[in-house]
Amino acid sequence: MSATEHSLSTPLELSLGPCLFNWSAERLLEFYRRIAAEAPVDRVYLGEVVCGKRMPFNDPVWPEAIDILEKAGKDVVLSTLAQPVNKRERQILREQAGYDLAIEINDMSMLPACSGREFAAGPLLNVYNEATLAFLAERGAVAWCPPVELPLDAIQKIAALVPQVEVELFAFGRLPLALSSRCYHARAHGLRKDSCQFVCDQDPDGMDVATLDGRSFLAANGIQTLSDACHFAGLASGHLQALGVRRLRLSPHTVDMVEVSGLFRRFLDGAIDAEEFETGLGALDLPGPLCNAYLSGEAGWKRTVIPA
Amino acid sequence: MELVCPAGTPSALRAAADAGADAIYCGFANETNARNFPGLNFSADELSEGVAHAHRKGAKVLVAINTFARAGDVGLWKHAVDDAAACGADAIIAADIAVLDHAAANHPGTRLHLSVQAAANTPEAIRFYAEAFGVKRVVLPRVLTVPEIAALNREIDVETEVFVFGGLCVMTEGRCALSSYATGKSPNLTGVCSPPDHVDYREDENGQLLARLGGYTIDRFESGQAAGYPTLCKGQFSARGQTGYLFEDPVSLNAFELLDDLAKAGVTALKIEGRQRGKAYIAGVVGAFRRALDSLESGGDAGPAIAALNAFSEGGRQTSGSYKKTWR
């Protein structure tokens, strides 16, 4: 991971964000094997971001997944826990900061341990302006995925003012909207968080949450709340580069992510047009309807036309 | 322990000071503070007068500049910090690194408190803010139990402030975009959650009143039942074939019974929420807490003061929230 100047002719990269859901070890390994072999993504983030209680189950998977992905030529980045609370979680984070592996931090707890080494600032950090990003850049931030609610015009301003940091736009998937200390999966199943029985594994794309009039609205994932709708940034390569975006992040879902990343790749390369791209995405088994209005600063659930 | 009380208006500030607040927090009437509602908050002149009144009553004034500064327009937030310092504020409550950095560099004589919006809940995060900006106090996000707060206090050198009464945010503050997802307006960026201009009520065919936010129906009330305000995380939703308060019931936080435990946990300040509340509410709640704290400290009976607080809770229902491990 290095921050370098890119000319407009440098192709935009694709990355696969960390899996936010409670997938079994077998499912995760199978997923990353296939990504390594078939997906046109340049970078893969992995690691448990949402719930420290899941770590004993999925931590054993990471060494093998890292090995498979690196052998396939992917850049691998360890994405860290977003809301550490207990001693065990804090100890794990300290250890992770010492690994010889690129790292994405998702909580300010990690800043002291990573200060002075290169790191990526994740979308769950509160980085909303150029002064905050410049402060992090002085301490080692070389890449930044903005919070999902930050509109493109703000991202463009920040990217122009802090050009040394690579900007990665959250471009596909249910939007990570909130964290809580309470586990909504446990609560919905009548369980306590301490004895949750890991019921979040029943919903590999999150638990659907509808409004009283039956409209799909949100998705619960343990202590996290996501959108029901599936965000997508269908912006052409030239447009993204003019905004200062260097890379697009695709968030893993049970939908065929090889297909999803292939569609993004072909669209960015100009092999298919916007209409084919959206039709192609819409034909897949997405977790919810497409939305994109956060990009223009409107309510995130809406679908809008983004001016080129 | 210091009693920290809300003031959304100059008259609420006077009511809080008169009712025995040790400190009063408030904000400017713009998007630099997280309660950016119409008709609320202070101009610089009102803040100066408020500081003078509070100081005469022996109370401090803490100014919340706790939203995240807008890209390309950090100046508005810097001006707010400069104005707060010029008005004689005893402390600035901030969350954004850009705001903290400006305050630390330009107003070293003004205390800095870390807003709950920064969501700092580990010794590592809190020490970072203390070392980088000289933060003297952290307002803890409502994700910790009392034993966890005690353990945290043993590992840090800064003061801790905790919420004890009022609205209960169940999502970690500063890390919630539910409101912007539904309405386009956000606590972090705009300073509002579930904004009133996106609320509407309508009656359904059965005569029930539906409360909607951003066009989403998120609560329903029987005819004649008092209709609550549709706050996103306190709404009713359907999941797994069941309908109910998925995220949180419409309850208020009341950690009164834990005051002694919080003191033993090393907490410095107790925060009452309600900057959008009127002066009668402020006077009542602050007065009750003042009497209760004074009774506790003198070993007297705090019972009557506790009873007086119950009248101020949302729907009469209360919880001690995440402070107890049994919260579900």
XYZ file of C-alpha atoms in Angstrom:
636
model
C 0.000 0.000 0.000
C 1.595 3.269 -0.993
C 0.344 6.735 -1.751
C 1.569 7.814 -5.125
C 0.474 10.252 -7.759
C -1.677 8.690 -10.431
C -2.255 10.014 -13.866
C -5.738 10.017 -15.322
C -4.766 7.037 -17.449
C -4.143 4.820 -14.400
C -7.047 2.382 -14.318
C -9.320 2.525 -11.315
C -8.855 -0.396 -8.977
C -11.479 -2.579 -7.376
C -11.385 -3.815 -3.829
C -13.461 -6.268 -1.859
C -14.366 -4.912 1.566
C -14.342 -7.020 4.722
C -17.207 -9.493 5.091
C -19.502 -7.883 7.661
C -21.632 -10.969 8.278
C -21.334 -14.092 10.380
C -20.335 -16.592 7.721
C -19.002 -19.965 8.744
C -15.287 -20.699 8.428
C -16.032 -23.068 5.535
C -18.104 -20.476 3.728
C -15.437 -17.801 4.184
C -12.661 -20.025 2.862
C -14.715 -21.143 -0.094
C -15.601 -17.502 -0.797
C -11.999 -16.265 -0.723
C -10.773 -19.237 -2.790
C -13.189 -18.297 -5.519
C -12.382 -14.574 -5.234
C -8.677 -15.407 -5.540
C -9.248 -17.559 -8.589
C -11.895 -15.602 -10.472
C -12.666 -12.077 -9.242
C -11.052 -9.086 -10.980
C -10.401 -7.291 -7.698
C -7.002 -5.824 -6.909
C -7.302 -5.690 -3.155
C -9.119 -7.708 -0.515
C -9.872 -6.556 3.034
C -10.465 -9.279 5.546
C -10.834 -9.690 9.276
C -13.697 -9.388 11.772
C -15.011 -5.836 11.850
C -18.410 -6.107 13.557
C -18.377 -8.449 16.539
C -15.413 -9.604 18.633
C -17.396 -12.650 19.752
C -17.188 -14.060 16.239
C -13.393 -13.964 16.238
C -12.767 -17.416 17.744
C -14.715 -18.898 14.813
C -13.359 -16.933 11.897
C -9.843 -16.021 13.077
C -8.439 -19.481 12.200
C -9.470 -18.859 8.583
C -7.422 -15.745 7.935
C -3.880 -17.158 7.544
C -5.015 -19.551 4.833
C -7.237 -16.924 3.158
C -4.359 -14.433 3.152
C -2.053 -17.033 1.633
C -4.513 -17.967 -1.113
C -5.238 -14.344 -1.987
C -1.619 -13.231 -1.981
C -0.608 -16.145 -4.193
C -3.304 -14.974 -6.610
C -1.655 -11.547 -6.721
C -4.192 -9.686 -4.578
C -3.153 -6.995 -2.102
C -4.451 -8.126 1.272
C -5.395 -5.665 4.006
C -6.418 -6.602 7.537
C -9.550 -4.637 8.497
C -9.925 -4.241 12.249
C -12.746 -4.345 14.775
C -14.974 -1.262 14.693
C -16.052 -1.080 18.321
C -13.607 -2.800 20.674
C -14.770 -2.880 24.284
C -13.204 -5.606 26.386
C -9.602 -6.404 27.250
C -9.402 -9.391 24.948
C -10.518 -7.332 21.950
C -8.078 -4.544 22.803
C -5.246 -7.052 23.145
C -6.073 -8.540 19.739
C -5.976 -5.078 18.181
C -2.551 -4.374 19.711
C -1.260 -7.635 18.276
C -2.777 -6.906 14.875
C -1.002 -3.535 14.762
C 2.290 -5.451 14.963
C 1.585 -7.842 12.090
C 3.555 -7.484 8.883
C 0.346 -6.908 6.962
C -1.323 -3.803 5.563
C -4.000 -2.613 7.983
C -7.265 -0.669 7.906
C -8.340 0.920 11.171
C -12.016 1.281 12.021
C -11.768 2.828 15.489
C -9.599 5.614 16.899
C -8.360 3.094 19.492
C -6.054 1.822 16.777
C -4.460 5.142 15.909
C -1.726 5.169 18.607
C -0.681 1.585 17.813
C -0.553 2.304 14.060
C 0.809 5.846 14.184
C 4.018 6.047 12.192
C 3.266 3.040 10.022
C 1.173 3.111 6.872
C -2.510 2.426 7.425
C -5.868 2.859 5.743
C -8.637 4.848 7.423
C -11.833 2.796 7.247
C -15.381 3.972 6.512
C -16.449 3.559 10.156
C -14.108 6.328 11.338
C -15.480 9.857 11.577
C -13.442 11.493 8.842
C -15.630 14.178 7.303
C -13.240 16.944 6.254
C -9.788 17.729 4.892
C -8.340 18.839 8.241
C -9.155 15.540 9.919
C -7.838 13.497 6.991
C -4.651 15.605 6.856
C -4.162 14.974 10.595
C -4.425 11.216 9.987
C -2.158 11.441 6.927
C 0.558 12.990 9.083
C 0.323 9.917 11.299
C 0.495 7.373 8.505
C -2.863 7.230 6.702
C -2.211 6.476 3.025
C -5.730 5.398 2.040
C -9.206 6.460 3.075
C -12.667 5.013 2.521
C -15.090 7.853 3.412
C -18.111 7.300 5.677
C -20.997 6.169 3.471
C -23.117 9.262 4.203
C -20.464 11.659 2.884
C -21.560 13.060 -0.518
C -19.366 13.111 -3.612
C -18.877 16.873 -3.582
C -17.378 16.643 -0.085
C -15.194 13.702 -1.091
C -13.984 15.642 -4.126
C -13.024 18.659 -1.992
C -11.166 16.504 0.517
C -9.398 14.466 -2.167
C -8.187 17.664 -3.841
C -6.914 19.128 -0.565
C -5.244 15.940 0.728
C -3.941 14.416 -2.532
C -1.381 12.216 -0.803
C -4.131 9.907 0.477
C -5.778 7.416 -1.917
C -9.559 7.644 -1.870
C -11.596 4.437 -2.028
C -15.327 4.881 -2.569
C -17.841 2.487 -1.005
C -19.462 1.393 -4.255
C -21.525 -1.729 -3.718
C -23.531 -3.417 -1.007
C -25.830 -2.822 1.920
C -24.718 0.406 3.606
C -23.177 0.076 7.061
C -25.312 2.625 8.941
C -24.906 2.189 12.689
C -23.221 0.395 15.558
C -24.665 -0.219 19.016
C -23.632 -1.924 22.221
C -26.819 -3.925 21.957
C -27.064 -6.992 19.745
C -30.272 -6.755 17.725
C -30.049 -10.312 16.561
C -29.956 -11.540 20.158
C -32.777 -9.177 21.116
C -34.974 -10.277 18.191
C -34.462 -13.915 19.181
C -35.237 -13.228 22.844
C -31.627 -13.863 23.856
C -29.082 -11.882 25.823
C -25.977 -10.587 24.061
C -23.788 -12.666 26.377
C -25.550 -15.875 25.385
C -26.461 -14.952 21.817
C -25.900 -18.455 20.416
C -24.417 -16.652 17.378
C -27.866 -16.460 15.792
C -26.615 -13.786 13.384
C -25.301 -16.713 11.336
C -28.894 -17.348 10.248
C -28.866 -14.206 8.116
C -25.820 -14.219 5.834
C -26.833 -10.836 4.337
C -28.365 -9.433 7.549
C -31.823 -9.778 9.114
C -34.487 -7.951 7.103
C -36.226 -5.134 8.988
C -39.464 -3.715 7.531
C -41.585 -0.712 8.482
C -45.138 -0.985 9.813
C -46.533 -0.582 6.304
C -44.415 -3.482 5.100
C -41.721 -1.515 3.301
C -38.250 -3.012 3.434
C -36.028 -0.578 5.309
C -33.015 -1.871 7.223
C -31.007 -4.999 7.950
C -29.683 -5.981 11.380
C -26.346 -7.750 11.684
C -25.561 -8.331 15.351
C -24.642 -4.958 16.855
C -24.638 -3.381 13.405
C -27.495 -1.901 11.379
C -27.295 -1.771 7.598
C -29.550 -0.520 4.841
C -32.009 -2.867 3.216
C -31.265 -1.336 -0.159
C -28.087 -2.200 -1.997
C -25.971 0.867 -2.685
C -24.130 1.137 -5.957
C -21.894 3.826 -7.392
C -22.405 3.524 -11.122
C -20.040 6.322 -12.062
C -17.865 6.119 -15.138
C -14.108 5.882 -14.834
C -13.412 9.434 -16.003
C -15.997 10.838 -13.595
C -14.527 8.952 -10.650
C -11.004 10.044 -11.506
C -12.106 13.668 -11.787
C -13.505 13.326 -8.259
C -10.155 12.025 -7.042
C -11.385 8.482 -6.435
C -8.702 5.843 -6.910
C -10.521 2.635 -6.065
C -14.052 1.246 -5.635
C -14.983 -0.938 -2.667
C -17.452 -3.774 -3.116
C -18.920 -5.111 0.112
C -19.346 -8.915 0.205
C -22.820 -10.432 0.053
C -24.157 -13.859 -0.804
C -24.848 -12.649 -4.343
C -22.204 -13.882 -6.797
C -19.414 -11.406 -6.059
C -17.370 -12.674 -8.997
C -20.221 -11.541 -11.259
C -20.583 -8.238 -9.387
C -16.878 -7.433 -9.596
C -16.814 -8.534 -13.239
C -19.636 -6.108 -14.076
C -17.866 -3.258 -12.292
C -14.601 -4.099 -14.064
C -16.206 -4.202 -17.506
C -18.073 -0.944 -16.856
C -14.966 0.870 -15.612
C -13.029 -0.430 -18.626
C -15.715 0.830 -20.994
C -16.571 -2.669 -22.227
C -20.227 -2.163 -21.230
C -22.253 1.032 -20.900
C -24.137 2.306 -17.852
C -27.389 0.730 -18.981
C -25.857 -2.722 -19.453
C -24.095 -2.330 -16.131
C -27.282 -1.558 -14.218
C -29.292 -4.174 -16.057
C -26.601 -6.718 -15.287
C -26.537 -5.828 -11.601
C -30.327 -5.779 -11.396
C -30.482 -9.294 -12.832
C -28.450 -10.676 -9.928
C -29.863 -11.884 -6.627
C -29.111 -8.647 -4.774
C -29.903 -8.303 -1.052
C -32.213 -5.339 -1.751
C -33.215 -2.815 -4.427
C -30.507 -0.561 -5.817
C -29.958 2.833 -4.178
C -27.318 5.541 -4.646
C -28.603 8.907 -3.363
C -25.998 9.304 -0.603
C -23.620 10.165 -3.433
C -25.549 13.355 -4.146
C -26.185 14.199 -0.492
C -29.789 13.001 -0.352
C -31.485 10.320 1.748
C -29.375 7.209 1.189
C -32.258 4.853 0.350
C -33.276 6.770 -2.756
C -32.284 6.094 -6.296
C -31.254 9.162 -8.205
C -29.449 10.315 -11.312
C -25.923 11.386 -10.456
C -24.876 14.266 -12.708
C -21.740 13.377 -14.653
C -19.907 14.543 41.284
C -20.612 17.494 39.034
C -24.177 17.892 37.764
C -24.086 18.843 34.062
C -27.383 20.173 32.725
C -28.784 21.043 29.297
C -29.854 24.435 27.998
C -31.415 24.885 24.572
C -32.339 28.519 25.229
C -31.122 31.406 27.403
C -34.139 30.985 29.677
C -33.408 27.264 30.102
C -29.830 28.180 30.988
C -31.054 30.547 33.692
C -33.479 27.884 34.938
C -30.686 25.298 35.154
C -28.333 27.697 36.939
C -31.054 28.734 39.368
C -32.010 25.082 40.048
C -28.504 24.159 41.145
C -26.599 22.943 38.080
C -22.827 22.756 38.554
C -22.323 23.098 34.797
C -24.586 23.859 31.856
C -23.976 22.783 28.296
C -25.351 24.542 25.250
C -24.500 25.265 21.621
C -24.656 27.866 18.882
C -27.718 28.168 16.643
C -26.207 26.473 13.604
C -25.019 23.061 12.420
C -21.920 23.152 14.624
C -23.817 21.472 17.424
C -25.679 18.192 17.549
C -29.045 19.686 18.543
C -29.524 21.948 15.568
C -33.296 22.360 15.864
C -35.319 25.432 14.878
C -35.844 27.884 17.726
C -33.064 26.415 19.836
C -29.555 27.413 20.817
C -27.550 30.569 21.302
C -26.104 33.552 19.489
C -22.678 34.743 20.633
C -24.305 37.612 22.557
C -26.752 35.260 24.270
C -23.881 32.962 25.181
C -21.904 35.849 26.739
C -24.914 36.823 28.833
C -25.543 33.195 29.735
C -21.951 32.698 30.853
C -22.201 35.822 33.032
C -25.445 34.597 34.633
C -24.117 31.083 35.186
C -20.901 32.370 36.713
C -22.844 34.601 39.115
C -24.669 31.439 40.233
C -21.427 29.499 40.563
C -22.085 27.313 37.490
C -19.786 26.651 34.545
C -20.805 26.823 30.882
C -19.679 24.122 28.443
C -20.197 24.807 24.742
C -20.914 21.855 22.472
C -19.327 22.216 19.026
C -19.745 18.565 18.412
C -20.761 17.907 14.827
C -18.165 17.066 12.197
C -16.938 20.072 10.239
C -18.065 20.296 6.626
C -15.491 19.563 3.942
C -14.127 22.786 2.478
C -15.913 24.839 5.145
C -14.121 24.040 8.390
C -14.087 27.808 9.061
C -17.632 27.834 10.498
C -16.542 25.338 13.171
C -13.313 27.225 13.876
C -15.302 30.454 14.321
C -17.617 28.681 16.731
C -14.609 27.617 18.804
C -13.190 31.169 18.712
C -16.584 32.620 19.694
C -17.039 30.174 22.564
C -13.616 31.054 23.930
C -14.303 34.784 23.527
C -17.626 34.415 25.376
C -15.807 32.979 28.381
C -16.928 29.366 28.017
C -15.392 27.154 30.688
C -14.969 24.283 28.247
C -15.609 23.306 24.641
C -17.157 19.904 23.947
C -15.957 18.618 20.569
C -15.741 15.374 18.607
C -14.093 16.204 15.291
C -10.297 16.065 15.116
C -10.374 19.247 13.000
C -12.253 21.114 15.755
C -10.174 19.695 18.607
C -6.956 20.530 16.761
C -8.032 24.125 16.160
C -9.107 24.594 19.773
C -5.955 23.051 21.225
C -3.708 25.134 18.980
C -5.500 28.475 19.376
C -7.163 28.412 22.792
C -4.873 26.486 25.106
C -6.493 28.173 28.109
C -9.951 26.744 27.345
C -10.651 23.240 28.632
C -11.503 20.619 26.030
C -14.046 17.881 26.656
C -14.401 15.012 24.228
C -17.997 14.791 23.018
C -19.909 11.531 23.130
C -20.065 11.946 19.347
C -16.391 10.903 19.196
C -17.465 7.450 20.468
C -14.247 6.968 22.442
C -14.800 4.041 24.786
C -11.365 2.454 25.226
C -8.310 3.647 27.186
C -6.364 3.695 23.913
C -8.813 6.030 22.162
C -9.213 8.306 25.185
C -5.473 8.560 25.795
C -4.996 9.430 22.121
C -7.348 12.415 22.444
C -5.740 13.436 25.733
C -2.225 13.292 24.343
C -2.994 14.848 20.963
C -5.263 17.689 22.120
C -5.011 17.905 25.898
C -8.600 16.714 26.374
C -9.429 16.901 30.089
C -12.725 15.006 30.129
C -14.465 12.407 27.999
C -18.218 12.015 27.712
C -18.613 8.248 27.526
C -20.744 6.641 24.818
C -23.628 4.620 26.197
C -22.059 1.251 25.479
C -20.387 0.510 28.818
C -21.570 -1.153 32.025
C -20.742 0.436 35.381
C -17.973 -2.138 36.099
C -16.527 -1.407 32.652
C -16.572 2.327 33.447
C -14.741 1.626 36.723
C -12.110 -0.436 34.897
C -11.745 2.293 32.269
C -11.237 4.978 34.912
C -8.393 2.970 36.407
C -6.578 3.095 33.063
C -6.977 6.753 32.112
C -5.972 10.098 33.570
C -8.850 12.166 32.193
C -12.207 12.806 33.842
C -15.265 10.842 32.730
C -18.785 12.176 32.279
C -21.772 9.866 31.843
C -25.412 10.308 30.857
C -27.801 9.685 33.725
C -31.159 11.011 32.631
C -33.182 11.791 29.530
C -33.359 10.425 26.013
C -31.561 7.179 25.395
C -29.481 6.855 22.250
C -29.164 3.128 21.603
C -26.891 3.438 18.626
C -23.316 4.428 19.445
C -23.320 8.201 19.143
C -21.313 9.583 16.266
C -21.493 6.259 14.470
C -25.097 6.295 13.363
C -26.310 7.223 9.885
C -29.876 5.916 10.202
C -31.294 9.429 10.108
C -29.428 10.459 6.978
C -30.367 7.196 5.303
C -34.071 7.939 5.866
C -34.098 11.733 5.487
C -30.789 13.008 4.113
C -30.090 14.853 7.372
C -27.620 13.460 9.837
C -26.531 13.979 13.459
C -22.890 13.977 12.412
C -23.190 16.406 9.515
C -26.340 18.450 10.066
C -26.687 18.129 13.831
C -30.138 16.560 13.732
C -31.585 13.093 14.271
C -35.037 12.267 12.909
C -35.535 15.931 11.844
C -38.998 17.467 12.404
C -39.374 18.680 8.815
C -39.380 15.023 7.717
C -42.028 13.944 10.225
C -45.690 13.567 9.383
C -48.679 11.885 10.998
C -51.607 10.359 9.169
C -54.624 8.316 10.107
C -55.091 4.866 8.611
C -58.389 3.216 7.662
C -58.770 1.786 11.198
C -58.506 5.190 12.814
C -55.014 4.543 14.103
C -52.469 7.304 13.912
C -49.364 6.477 11.892
C -46.137 8.359 12.625
C -43.844 8.641 9.643
C -40.285 9.779 9.097
C -38.983 10.397 5.598
C -42.108 8.627 4.319
C -41.384 5.460 6.341
C -44.101 4.490 8.823
C -42.202 3.775 12.011
C -44.832 3.937 14.743
C -48.563 3.489 15.251
C -50.840 4.760 18.005
C -54.369 3.840 19.000
C -57.006 6.549 18.672
C -56.770 8.755 21.764
C -53.329 7.424 22.738
C -50.672 10.106 23.126
C -48.608 9.991 19.928
C -44.864 9.909 20.453
C -42.291 11.549 18.242
C -41.026 9.148 15.554
C -37.363 8.767 16.500
C -35.876 6.146 14.211
C -34.339 3.763 16.733
C -37.403 3.976 19.015
C -39.865 3.040 16.284
C -41.768 -0.184 15.690
C -40.542 -2.495 12.958
C -41.146 -5.995 11.665
C -38.466 -8.661 11.649
C -38.664 -12.458 11.790
C -42.439 -12.267 11.464
C -42.808 -10.193 14.607
C -43.610 -6.515 15.007
C -42.336 -4.418 17.871
C -39.648 -2.142 19.176
C -36.746 -3.910 17.520
C -34.006 -1.466 18.551
C -35.370 0.115 21.716
C -38.656 0.662 23.513
C -39.806 4.255 23.906
C -38.200 4.604 27.310
C -36.046 7.192 29.028
C -32.720 6.704 30.665
C -32.787 7.060 34.415
C -29.601 5.905 36.087
C -30.548 7.478 39.385
C -30.340 4.232 41.334
C -26.769 3.837 40.077
C -25.477 7.234 41.232
C -23.598 5.759 44.163
C -22.067 3.046 41.947
C -21.061 5.651 39.364
C -19.361 7.699 42.072
C -17.469 4.619 43.231
C -16.539 3.905 39.602
C -14.681 7.212 39.580
C -17.074 9.190 37.397
C -16.529 12.974 37.639
C -19.689 14.333 36.060
C -23.315 13.321 35.520
C -25.035 14.527 32.398
C -28.737 15.223 32.010
C -30.053 15.264 28.461
C -32.727 17.545 27.016
C -31.550 20.656 25.206
C -34.841 20.680 23.329
C -36.810 20.748 26.609
C -38.547 23.769 28.092
C -37.437 25.611 31.185
C -40.092 23.995 33.412
C -38.705 20.548 32.610
C -35.136 21.750 33.123
C -35.960 23.367 36.432
C -37.830 20.257 37.620
C -35.243 17.687 36.618
C -32.210 19.700 37.649
C -33.832 20.592 40.958
C -34.710 16.952 41.667
C -31.196 15.789 40.825
C -29.680 18.573 42.940
C -31.766 17.531 45.964
C -31.064 13.852 45.346
C -27.306 14.355 45.022
C -27.216 16.591 48.088
C -29.220 13.989 50.047
C -26.916 11.186 48.945
C -23.826 13.149 49.851
C -25.181 14.008 53.295
C -26.383 10.440 53.871
C -30.040 11.527 53.861
C -33.135 9.997 52.209
C -33.072 10.491 48.453
C -36.449 8.765 47.981
C -38.646 11.845 47.492
C -36.249 13.287 44.933
C -36.261 10.010 42.978
C -40.055 9.978 42.960
C -40.076 13.519 41.615
C -37.881 12.434 38.670
C -40.286 9.715 37.539
C -42.780 12.340 36.416
C -40.325 13.577 33.782
C -39.715 10.277 31.969
C -40.924 9.574 28.447
C -44.108 7.509 28.702
C -43.319 7.056 32.398
C -41.025 4.165 31.467
C -37.382 4.111 32.443
C -34.283 2.019 32.008
C -30.737 2.089 33.275
C -29.688 1.059 29.749
C -26.263 -0.344 29.050
C -25.007 0.457 32.559
C -26.432 -2.881 33.686
C -25.338 -6.071 32.027
C -28.923 -7.357 32.066
C -29.973 -4.788 29.414
C -31.295 -6.631 26.407
